[in-house]
């Protein structure tokens, strides 16, 4: 049972346009959400995050939006660049007695076309 | 200036032959994680160490064991690899003080092939 879902396995966008990657979750106890970017042959690298008490966080070309009532978050990349082509993972943090645990979605492969 | 290092990057083993993957970190983070990632799937948490405390996920097979001899190092032991264990194994670290919100830092992964 996937707690974090990314329903689009892939997305293609023209350079300069907006890329929108979506993520849905089922666990209302998640308190922190992250996006990671992964290039081939490398581990995921942190991109941007948002706390559950916020609905928007912006960092340069990257903005994450959180809709708690819909259990949905999205990552916007504007403008998209060819170097943004990668797999993007959505992750959510679940705190329990053992500390923090991160649950990942299956990823969306973004291709930015020149 | 590597922060989370995994060795080897590629590992080939035979069916049933024990294998050990290693991870080291220079970040002095108190939490270390091992994930298994199969093609086009989400990284799946196998277990994590919160300082010296070992936390196993409920569905992690007994075939997978881990050791953390000190803060910097963590090992993943697969006692009897099966064909289904072929995957990318990712090590990650994070700092968790209970108050501070931090992200995870991943190593480049070890791709395991089982023949």
Short mmCIF file of C-alpha atoms in Angstrom, two decimals:
data_model
loop_
_atom_site.label_atom_id
_atom_site.label_comp_id
_atom_site.label_asym_id
_atom_site.label_seq_id
_atom_site.Cartn_x
_atom_site.Cartn_y
_atom_site.Cartn_z
CA UNK A 1 0.00 0.00 0.00
CA UNK A 2 1.76 3.11 -1.26
CA UNK A 3 1.58 5.98 1.17
CA UNK A 4 3.21 8.39 -1.28
CA UNK A 5 2.13 8.30 -4.90
CA UNK A 6 3.45 9.93 -8.01
CA UNK A 7 1.01 8.93 -10.68
CA UNK A 8 2.96 10.27 -13.65
CA UNK A 9 5.98 8.06 -14.37
CA UNK A 10 7.26 10.58 -16.89
CA UNK A 11 6.80 14.15 -18.07
CA UNK A 12 8.19 16.03 -21.06
CA UNK A 13 8.35 19.81 -21.13
CA UNK A 14 9.79 22.34 -23.56
CA UNK A 15 12.73 24.40 -22.34
CA UNK A 16 11.58 27.69 -20.82
CA UNK A 17 8.11 26.42 -19.97
CA UNK A 18 6.77 25.40 -16.58
CA UNK A 19 7.20 21.85 -15.27
CA UNK A 20 4.62 20.67 -12.75
CA UNK A 21 5.25 17.44 -10.88
CA UNK A 22 2.52 16.06 -8.67
CA UNK A 23 2.50 13.94 -5.54
CA UNK A 24 -0.33 12.54 -3.41
CA UNK A 25 -0.13 10.99 0.02
CA UNK A 26 -2.44 9.06 2.28
CA UNK A 27 -0.97 9.39 5.78
CA UNK A 28 -2.26 12.48 7.56
CA UNK A 29 0.54 12.12 10.15
CA UNK A 30 3.20 13.20 7.67
CA UNK A 31 4.54 16.52 8.92
CA UNK A 32 7.23 17.40 6.41
CA UNK A 33 7.56 16.91 2.67
CA UNK A 34 10.60 16.92 0.45
CA UNK A 35 11.49 16.74 -3.21
CA UNK A 36 14.64 15.00 -4.35
CA UNK A 37 16.27 15.02 -7.73
CA UNK A 38 18.20 12.05 -9.05
CA UNK A 39 20.56 11.87 -11.99
CA UNK A 40 21.61 8.50 -13.43
CA UNK A 41 24.35 6.75 -11.45
CA UNK A 42 23.98 9.19 -8.54
CA UNK A 43 22.04 9.12 -5.31
CA UNK A 44 19.04 11.40 -4.81
CA UNK A 45 19.89 14.97 -3.83
CA UNK A 46 17.68 17.23 -1.81
CA UNK A 47 15.91 19.96 -3.78
CA UNK A 48 13.27 21.70 -1.70
CA UNK A 49 11.01 20.98 1.25
CA UNK A 50 7.89 22.22 2.95
CA UNK A 51 6.53 21.88 6.45
CA UNK A 52 2.94 20.79 6.92
CA UNK A 53 2.15 24.12 8.55
CA UNK A 54 2.85 25.97 5.31
CA UNK A 55 1.21 25.88 1.91
CA UNK A 56 4.02 27.25 -0.23
CA UNK A 57 7.78 27.36 -0.26
CA UNK A 58 9.87 28.98 -2.95
CA UNK A 59 13.57 28.68 -3.77
CA UNK A 60 14.67 30.29 -7.00
CA UNK A 61 13.07 28.51 -9.93
CA UNK A 62 11.54 25.88 -7.66
CA UNK A 63 8.27 26.23 -5.77
CA UNK A 64 6.48 23.57 -3.78
CA UNK A 65 2.79 23.85 -3.00
CA UNK A 66 1.03 21.85 -0.32
CA UNK A 67 -2.73 21.27 -0.12
CA UNK A 68 -3.26 19.41 3.15
CA UNK A 69 -6.98 18.96 2.75
CA UNK A 70 -6.41 17.21 -0.57
CA UNK A 71 -3.25 15.47 0.65
CA UNK A 72 -1.53 16.74 -2.44
CA UNK A 73 1.68 18.55 -3.17
CA UNK A 74 3.27 19.76 -6.36
CA UNK A 75 6.64 20.98 -7.51
CA UNK A 76 6.77 23.80 -10.04
CA UNK A 77 9.93 24.52 -12.01
CA UNK A 78 9.93 27.82 -13.88
CA UNK A 79 11.56 28.23 -16.32
CA UNK A 80 12.53 24.64 -17.05
CA UNK A 81 16.06 24.02 -18.26
CA UNK A 82 17.62 20.98 -19.96
CA UNK A 83 19.74 20.40 -16.85
CA UNK A 84 16.53 19.81 -14.90
CA UNK A 85 16.07 16.53 -16.75
CA UNK A 86 16.19 13.91 -14.01
CA UNK A 87 13.98 11.67 -11.89
CA UNK A 88 12.15 13.58 -9.17
CA UNK A 89 11.11 11.83 -5.97
CA UNK A 90 8.52 13.12 -3.58
CA UNK A 91 9.10 12.08 0.04
CA UNK A 92 7.23 12.53 3.28
CA UNK A 93 8.44 12.42 6.83
CA UNK A 94 6.73 10.39 9.50
CA UNK A 95 7.82 10.93 13.06
CA UNK A 96 7.52 8.07 15.49
CA UNK A 97 9.17 6.97 18.69
CA UNK A 98 12.24 5.90 16.76
CA UNK A 99 12.91 9.28 15.23
CA UNK A 100 12.13 10.29 11.72
CA UNK A 101 11.34 8.02 8.82
CA UNK A 102 11.07 9.11 5.20
CA UNK A 103 8.62 7.49 2.79
CA UNK A 104 9.29 7.92 -0.92
CA UNK A 105 7.14 7.95 -4.01
CA UNK A 106 8.19 5.99 -7.11
CA UNK A 107 9.47 9.05 -8.92
CA UNK A 108 8.64 11.02 -12.06
CA UNK A 109 11.13 11.22 -14.90
CA UNK A 110 11.26 14.78 -16.24
CA UNK A 111 12.64 15.44 -19.68
CA UNK A 112 13.20 19.07 -20.64
CA UNK A 113 13.49 19.37 -24.39
CA UNK A 114 15.70 22.09 -25.91
CA UNK B 1 34.34 16.48 -1.01
CA UNK B 2 32.24 13.35 -0.64
CA UNK B 3 29.84 13.27 2.30
CA UNK B 4 28.16 9.86 2.04
CA UNK B 5 30.33 7.23 0.44
CA UNK B 6 29.23 3.81 -0.65
CA UNK B 7 31.53 0.99 -1.61
CA UNK B 8 31.58 -0.71 -3.94
CA UNK B 9 29.51 1.12 -6.56
CA UNK B 10 28.82 -2.14 -8.36
CA UNK B 11 28.75 -5.55 -6.73
CA UNK B 12 28.23 -8.89 -8.40
CA UNK B 13 27.56 -11.94 -6.27
CA UNK B 14 26.32 -15.45 -6.78
CA UNK B 15 23.02 -16.81 -5.66
CA UNK B 16 23.31 -17.69 -1.98
CA UNK B 17 26.78 -16.19 -1.50
CA UNK B 18 26.88 -13.66 1.37
CA UNK B 19 27.68 -10.11 0.44
CA UNK B 20 28.40 -6.94 2.44
CA UNK B 21 27.82 -3.40 1.27
CA UNK B 22 29.42 -0.52 3.10
CA UNK B 23 28.54 3.08 3.75
CA UNK B 24 30.53 5.81 5.44
CA UNK B 25 29.77 9.45 6.17
CA UNK B 26 31.76 12.55 7.01
CA UNK B 27 28.72 14.54 8.19
CA UNK B 28 28.65 13.21 11.76
CA UNK B 29 24.93 12.58 11.40
CA UNK B 30 23.30 10.46 14.07
CA UNK B 31 20.85 8.65 11.81
CA UNK B 32 21.81 6.27 9.01
CA UNK B 33 19.41 4.51 6.65
CA UNK B 34 19.53 1.68 4.14
CA UNK B 35 17.10 1.68 1.23
CA UNK B 36 16.50 -0.85 -1.51
CA UNK B 37 15.43 0.51 -4.86
CA UNK B 38 14.30 -1.65 -7.75
CA UNK B 39 13.85 -0.29 -11.21
CA UNK B 40 11.11 2.37 -11.53
CA UNK B 41 10.05 1.89 -7.92
CA UNK B 42 10.27 4.03 -4.83
CA UNK B 43 13.26 3.56 -2.57
CA UNK B 44 12.10 1.16 0.12
CA UNK B 45 13.43 1.59 3.64
CA UNK B 46 14.99 -1.59 4.99
CA UNK B 47 16.16 -0.30 8.38
CA UNK B 48 17.76 2.64 10.07
CA UNK B 49 20.00 3.38 13.00
CA UNK B 50 19.10 6.20 15.32
CA UNK B 51 22.48 6.59 16.99
CA UNK B 52 23.16 3.00 18.08
CA UNK B 53 19.53 2.00 18.15
CA UNK B 54 18.63 -0.34 15.33
CA UNK B 55 15.14 -0.05 13.83
CA UNK B 56 14.01 -2.73 11.43
CA UNK B 57 11.08 -2.23 9.09
CA UNK B 58 8.39 -4.87 9.64
CA UNK B 59 8.60 -6.25 6.11
CA UNK B 60 12.39 -6.36 5.81
CA UNK B 61 13.39 -10.00 5.26
CA UNK B 62 15.59 -11.70 7.85
CA UNK B 63 18.09 -12.24 5.06
CA UNK B 64 19.07 -8.58 5.47
CA UNK B 65 21.13 -7.55 8.47
CA UNK B 66 22.97 -4.38 9.38
CA UNK B 67 25.83 -3.27 11.56
CA UNK B 68 26.90 0.15 12.72
CA UNK B 69 30.22 -0.15 14.53
CA UNK B 70 30.59 3.62 14.96
CA UNK B 71 28.98 6.91 13.92
CA UNK B 72 30.72 7.02 10.57
CA UNK B 73 30.17 3.52 9.23
CA UNK B 74 27.19 1.33 8.49
CA UNK B 75 27.10 -2.05 6.75
CA UNK B 76 24.39 -3.98 4.98
CA UNK B 77 24.83 -7.75 5.06
CA UNK B 78 22.80 -9.97 2.77
CA UNK B 79 23.24 -13.45 4.13
CA UNK B 80 21.95 -15.48 1.20
CA UNK B 81 21.20 -13.28 -1.79
CA UNK B 82 18.42 -14.36 -4.08
CA UNK B 83 17.72 -13.23 -7.61
CA UNK B 84 15.00 -10.95 -6.23
CA UNK B 85 17.58 -9.05 -4.17
CA UNK B 86 19.20 -7.57 -7.24
CA UNK B 87 18.64 -3.85 -6.85
CA UNK B 88 20.24 -0.51 -6.10
CA UNK B 89 21.04 -0.13 -2.42
CA UNK B 90 21.08 3.43 -1.15
CA UNK B 91 22.60 4.60 2.09
CA UNK B 92 21.45 7.89 3.58
CA UNK B 93 22.14 9.95 6.66
CA UNK B 94 20.31 12.68 8.51
CA UNK B 95 20.66 14.71 11.65
CA UNK B 96 17.78 14.34 14.03
CA UNK B 97 17.81 16.19 17.32
CA UNK B 98 14.11 15.82 17.84
CA UNK B 99 13.69 19.54 17.26
CA UNK B 100 15.71 20.26 14.19
CA UNK B 101 14.23 19.43 10.82
CA UNK B 102 16.79 18.07 8.46
CA UNK B 103 16.80 16.30 5.17
CA UNK B 104 18.55 13.13 4.16
CA UNK B 105 21.84 13.02 2.36
CA UNK B 106 22.24 10.07 0.05
CA UNK B 107 25.23 8.17 -1.16
CA UNK B 108 25.56 7.27 -4.85
CA UNK B 109 24.27 3.75 -4.24
CA UNK B 110 25.60 0.26 -4.82
CA UNK B 111 24.08 -1.68 -7.66
CA UNK B 112 23.91 -5.35 -6.72
CA UNK B 113 23.71 -8.04 -9.36
CA UNK B 114 22.94 -11.62 -8.34
CA UNK B 115 23.95 -14.35 -10.77
#
